[in-house]
mmCIF file of C-alpha atoms in Angstrom:
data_model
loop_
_atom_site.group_PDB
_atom_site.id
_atom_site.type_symbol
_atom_site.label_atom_id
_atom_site.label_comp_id
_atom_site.label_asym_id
_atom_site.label_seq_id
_atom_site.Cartn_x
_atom_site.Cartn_y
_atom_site.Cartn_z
ATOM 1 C CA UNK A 1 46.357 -21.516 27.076
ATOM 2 C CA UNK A 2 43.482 -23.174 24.882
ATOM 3 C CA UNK A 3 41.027 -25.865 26.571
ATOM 4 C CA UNK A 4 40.289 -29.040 25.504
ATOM 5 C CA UNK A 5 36.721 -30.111 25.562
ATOM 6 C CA UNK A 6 36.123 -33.192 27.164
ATOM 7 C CA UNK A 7 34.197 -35.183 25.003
ATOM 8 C CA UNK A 8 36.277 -34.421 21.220
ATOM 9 C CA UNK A 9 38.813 -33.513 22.700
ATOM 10 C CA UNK A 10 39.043 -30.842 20.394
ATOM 11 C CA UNK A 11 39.368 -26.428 21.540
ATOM 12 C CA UNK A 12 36.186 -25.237 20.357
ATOM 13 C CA UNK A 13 37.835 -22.002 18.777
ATOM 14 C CA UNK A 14 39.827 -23.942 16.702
ATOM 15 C CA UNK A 15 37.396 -26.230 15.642
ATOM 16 C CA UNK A 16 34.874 -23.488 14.309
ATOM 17 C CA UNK A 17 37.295 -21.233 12.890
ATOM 18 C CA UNK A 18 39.128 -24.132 10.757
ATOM 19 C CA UNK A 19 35.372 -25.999 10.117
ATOM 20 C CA UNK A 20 32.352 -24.815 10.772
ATOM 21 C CA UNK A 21 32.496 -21.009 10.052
ATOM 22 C CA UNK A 22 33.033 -22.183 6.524
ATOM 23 C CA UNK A 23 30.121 -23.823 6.480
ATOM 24 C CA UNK A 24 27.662 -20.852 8.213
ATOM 25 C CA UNK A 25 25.713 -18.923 5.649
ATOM 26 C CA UNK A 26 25.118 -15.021 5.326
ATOM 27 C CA UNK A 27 22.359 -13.551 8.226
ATOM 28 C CA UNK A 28 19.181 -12.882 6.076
ATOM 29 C CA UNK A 29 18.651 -9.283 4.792
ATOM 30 C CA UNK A 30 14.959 -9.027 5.490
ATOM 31 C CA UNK A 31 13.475 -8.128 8.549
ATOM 32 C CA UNK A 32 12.188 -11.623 10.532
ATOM 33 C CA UNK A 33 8.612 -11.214 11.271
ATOM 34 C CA UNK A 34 6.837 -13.181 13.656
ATOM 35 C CA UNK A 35 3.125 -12.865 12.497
ATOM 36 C CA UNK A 36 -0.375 -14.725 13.181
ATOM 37 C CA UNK A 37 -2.150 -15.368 10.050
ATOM 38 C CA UNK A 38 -5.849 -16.224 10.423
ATOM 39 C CA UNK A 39 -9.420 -15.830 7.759
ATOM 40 C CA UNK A 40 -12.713 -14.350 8.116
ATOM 41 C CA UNK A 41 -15.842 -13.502 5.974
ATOM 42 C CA UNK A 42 -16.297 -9.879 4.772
ATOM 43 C CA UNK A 43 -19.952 -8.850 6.576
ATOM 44 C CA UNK A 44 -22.127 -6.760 4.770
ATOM 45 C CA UNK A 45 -21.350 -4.100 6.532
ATOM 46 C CA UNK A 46 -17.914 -4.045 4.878
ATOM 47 C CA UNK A 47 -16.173 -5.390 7.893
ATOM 48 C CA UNK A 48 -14.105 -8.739 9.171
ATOM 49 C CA UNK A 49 -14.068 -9.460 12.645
ATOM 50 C CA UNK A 50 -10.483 -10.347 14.608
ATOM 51 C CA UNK A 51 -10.799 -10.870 18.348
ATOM 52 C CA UNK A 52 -13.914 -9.155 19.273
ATOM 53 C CA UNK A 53 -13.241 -6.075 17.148
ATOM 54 C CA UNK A 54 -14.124 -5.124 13.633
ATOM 55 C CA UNK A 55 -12.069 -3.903 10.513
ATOM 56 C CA UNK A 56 -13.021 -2.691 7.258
ATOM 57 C CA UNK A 57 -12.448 -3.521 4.181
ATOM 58 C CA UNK A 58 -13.473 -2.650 0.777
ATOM 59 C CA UNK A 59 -17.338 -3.274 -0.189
ATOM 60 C CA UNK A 60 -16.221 -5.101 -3.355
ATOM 61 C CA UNK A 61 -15.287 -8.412 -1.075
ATOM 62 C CA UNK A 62 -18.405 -8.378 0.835
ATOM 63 C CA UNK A 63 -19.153 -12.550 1.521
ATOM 64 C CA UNK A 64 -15.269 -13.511 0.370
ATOM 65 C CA UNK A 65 -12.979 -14.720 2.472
ATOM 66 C CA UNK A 66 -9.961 -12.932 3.262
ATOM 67 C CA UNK A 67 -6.396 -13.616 4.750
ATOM 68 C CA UNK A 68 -5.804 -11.699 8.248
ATOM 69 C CA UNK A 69 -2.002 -10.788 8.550
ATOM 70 C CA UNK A 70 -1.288 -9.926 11.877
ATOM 71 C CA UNK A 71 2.719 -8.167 11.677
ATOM 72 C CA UNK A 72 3.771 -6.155 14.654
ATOM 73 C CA UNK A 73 0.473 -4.772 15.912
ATOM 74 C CA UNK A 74 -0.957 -4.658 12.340
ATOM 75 C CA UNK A 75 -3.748 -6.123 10.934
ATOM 76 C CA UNK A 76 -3.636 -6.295 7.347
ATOM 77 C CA UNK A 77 -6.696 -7.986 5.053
ATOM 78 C CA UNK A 78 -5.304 -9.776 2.262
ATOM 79 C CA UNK A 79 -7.079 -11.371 -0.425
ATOM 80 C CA UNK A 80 -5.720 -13.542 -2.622
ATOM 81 C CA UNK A 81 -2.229 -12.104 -1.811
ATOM 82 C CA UNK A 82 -3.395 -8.810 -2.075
ATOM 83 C CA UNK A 83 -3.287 -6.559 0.629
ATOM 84 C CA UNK A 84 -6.890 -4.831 0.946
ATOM 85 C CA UNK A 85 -6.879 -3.239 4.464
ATOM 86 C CA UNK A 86 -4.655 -2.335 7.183
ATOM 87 C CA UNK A 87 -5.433 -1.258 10.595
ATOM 88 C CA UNK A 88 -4.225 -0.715 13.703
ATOM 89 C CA UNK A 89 -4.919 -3.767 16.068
ATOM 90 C CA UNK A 90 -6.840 -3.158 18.996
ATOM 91 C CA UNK A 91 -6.114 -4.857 22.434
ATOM 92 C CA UNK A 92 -7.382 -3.477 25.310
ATOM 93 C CA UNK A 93 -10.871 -3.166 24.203
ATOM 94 C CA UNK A 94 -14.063 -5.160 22.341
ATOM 95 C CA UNK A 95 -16.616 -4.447 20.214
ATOM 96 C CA UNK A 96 -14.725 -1.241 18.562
ATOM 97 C CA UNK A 97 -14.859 -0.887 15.339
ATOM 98 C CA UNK A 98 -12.226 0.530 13.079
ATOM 99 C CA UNK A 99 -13.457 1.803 9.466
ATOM 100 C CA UNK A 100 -11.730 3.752 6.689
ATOM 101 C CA UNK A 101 -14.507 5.630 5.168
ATOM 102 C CA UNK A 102 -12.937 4.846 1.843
ATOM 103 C CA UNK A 103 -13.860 1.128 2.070
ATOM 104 C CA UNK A 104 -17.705 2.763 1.495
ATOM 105 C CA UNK A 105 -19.333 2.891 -1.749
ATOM 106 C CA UNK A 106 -19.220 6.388 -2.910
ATOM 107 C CA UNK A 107 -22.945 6.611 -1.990
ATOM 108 C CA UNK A 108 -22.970 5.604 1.261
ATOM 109 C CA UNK A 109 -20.350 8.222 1.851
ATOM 110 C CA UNK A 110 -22.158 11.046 2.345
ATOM 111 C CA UNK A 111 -21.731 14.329 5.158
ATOM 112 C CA UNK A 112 -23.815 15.926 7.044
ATOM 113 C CA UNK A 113 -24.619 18.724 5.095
ATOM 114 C CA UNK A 114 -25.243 16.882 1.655
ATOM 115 C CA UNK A 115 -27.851 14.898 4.406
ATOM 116 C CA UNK A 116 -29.154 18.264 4.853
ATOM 117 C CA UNK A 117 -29.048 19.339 1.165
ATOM 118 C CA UNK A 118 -31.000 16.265 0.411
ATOM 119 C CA UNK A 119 -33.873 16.839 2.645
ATOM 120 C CA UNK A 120 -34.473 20.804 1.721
ATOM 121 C CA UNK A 121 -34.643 19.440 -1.930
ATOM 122 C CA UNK A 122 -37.279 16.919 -0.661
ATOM 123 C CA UNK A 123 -39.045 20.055 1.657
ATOM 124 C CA UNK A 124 -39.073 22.581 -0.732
ATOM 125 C CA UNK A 125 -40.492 20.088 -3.488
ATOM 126 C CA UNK A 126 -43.201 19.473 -0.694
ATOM 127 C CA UNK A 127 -43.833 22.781 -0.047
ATOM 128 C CA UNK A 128 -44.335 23.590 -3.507
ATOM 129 C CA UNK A 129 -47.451 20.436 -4.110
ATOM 130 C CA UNK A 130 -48.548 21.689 -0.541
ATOM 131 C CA UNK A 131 -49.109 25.585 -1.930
ATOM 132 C CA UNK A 132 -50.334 24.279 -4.837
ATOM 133 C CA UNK A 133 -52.777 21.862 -2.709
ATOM 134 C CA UNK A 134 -53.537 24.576 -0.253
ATOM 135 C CA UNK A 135 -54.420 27.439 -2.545
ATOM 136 C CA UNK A 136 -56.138 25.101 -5.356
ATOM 137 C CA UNK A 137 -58.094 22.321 -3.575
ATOM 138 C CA UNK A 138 -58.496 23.461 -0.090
ATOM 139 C CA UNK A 139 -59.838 27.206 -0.358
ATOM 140 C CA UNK A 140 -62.076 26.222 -3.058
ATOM 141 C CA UNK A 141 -63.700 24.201 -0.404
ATOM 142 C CA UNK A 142 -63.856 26.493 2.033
#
């Protein structure tokens, strides 16, 4: 037996079947994201900071201001809609910061052992003005 509502006086099956399904349209294909979008100021130090922690992002938009995305636990950078950075959002914690080496000029990228490299270069030219110091200047005066 089908209901009457009371108000229209109409049985709400029939009603949408014969009028409104007709007018629903399709359920979208894309995913529905529910995001936060926000800005900040690349630092020098090739980072933006989002709730007390700090991302990087490339060097090459140190002092511009970039778009922060936040999708499902992401932060992405975006500058003029470019996506520059993604990371990870942190929320448990402050004052971490999250870099991707990469974002680094290629000088500033540098390990341990080129560090290393570096400063036996500098010794050994050192050493070789100290000999020469030691063995021209400083016996002759002795």
């Amino acid at each position: 037996m089908l209901e009457y509502t009371g108000t229209t006086k109409k049985v709400p099956s029939e009603e949408f079947n014969s009028y409104e399904k007709e007018k629903l349209l399709p359920l979208p294909t894309e995913e529905y994201n529910i995001s936060e979008i926000t800005s900040a100021t690349v630092m020098p130090n090739c980072h933006i900071s989002y709730r007390g922690n700090y991302y990087s992002v490339p060097y090459a938009y140190i002092g511009e201001e970039v778009d922060i995305v936040i999708i499902d636990n992401l932060l992405k950078a975006v500058y003029k809609d470019k996506e520059i950075a993604l990371h990870p959002v942190e929320k448990n914690e402050k004052g971490k910061f999250f870099t991707d080496k990469n974002h680094y000029p290629d000088y500033k990228n540098i390990t341990a052992n080129e560090i290393k490299s570096r400063y036996r270069e500098k010794m050994s030219e050192i050493w070789k003005h100290m000999q020469l110091y030691f063995f021209e200047k400083f016996l002759e005066q002795v």
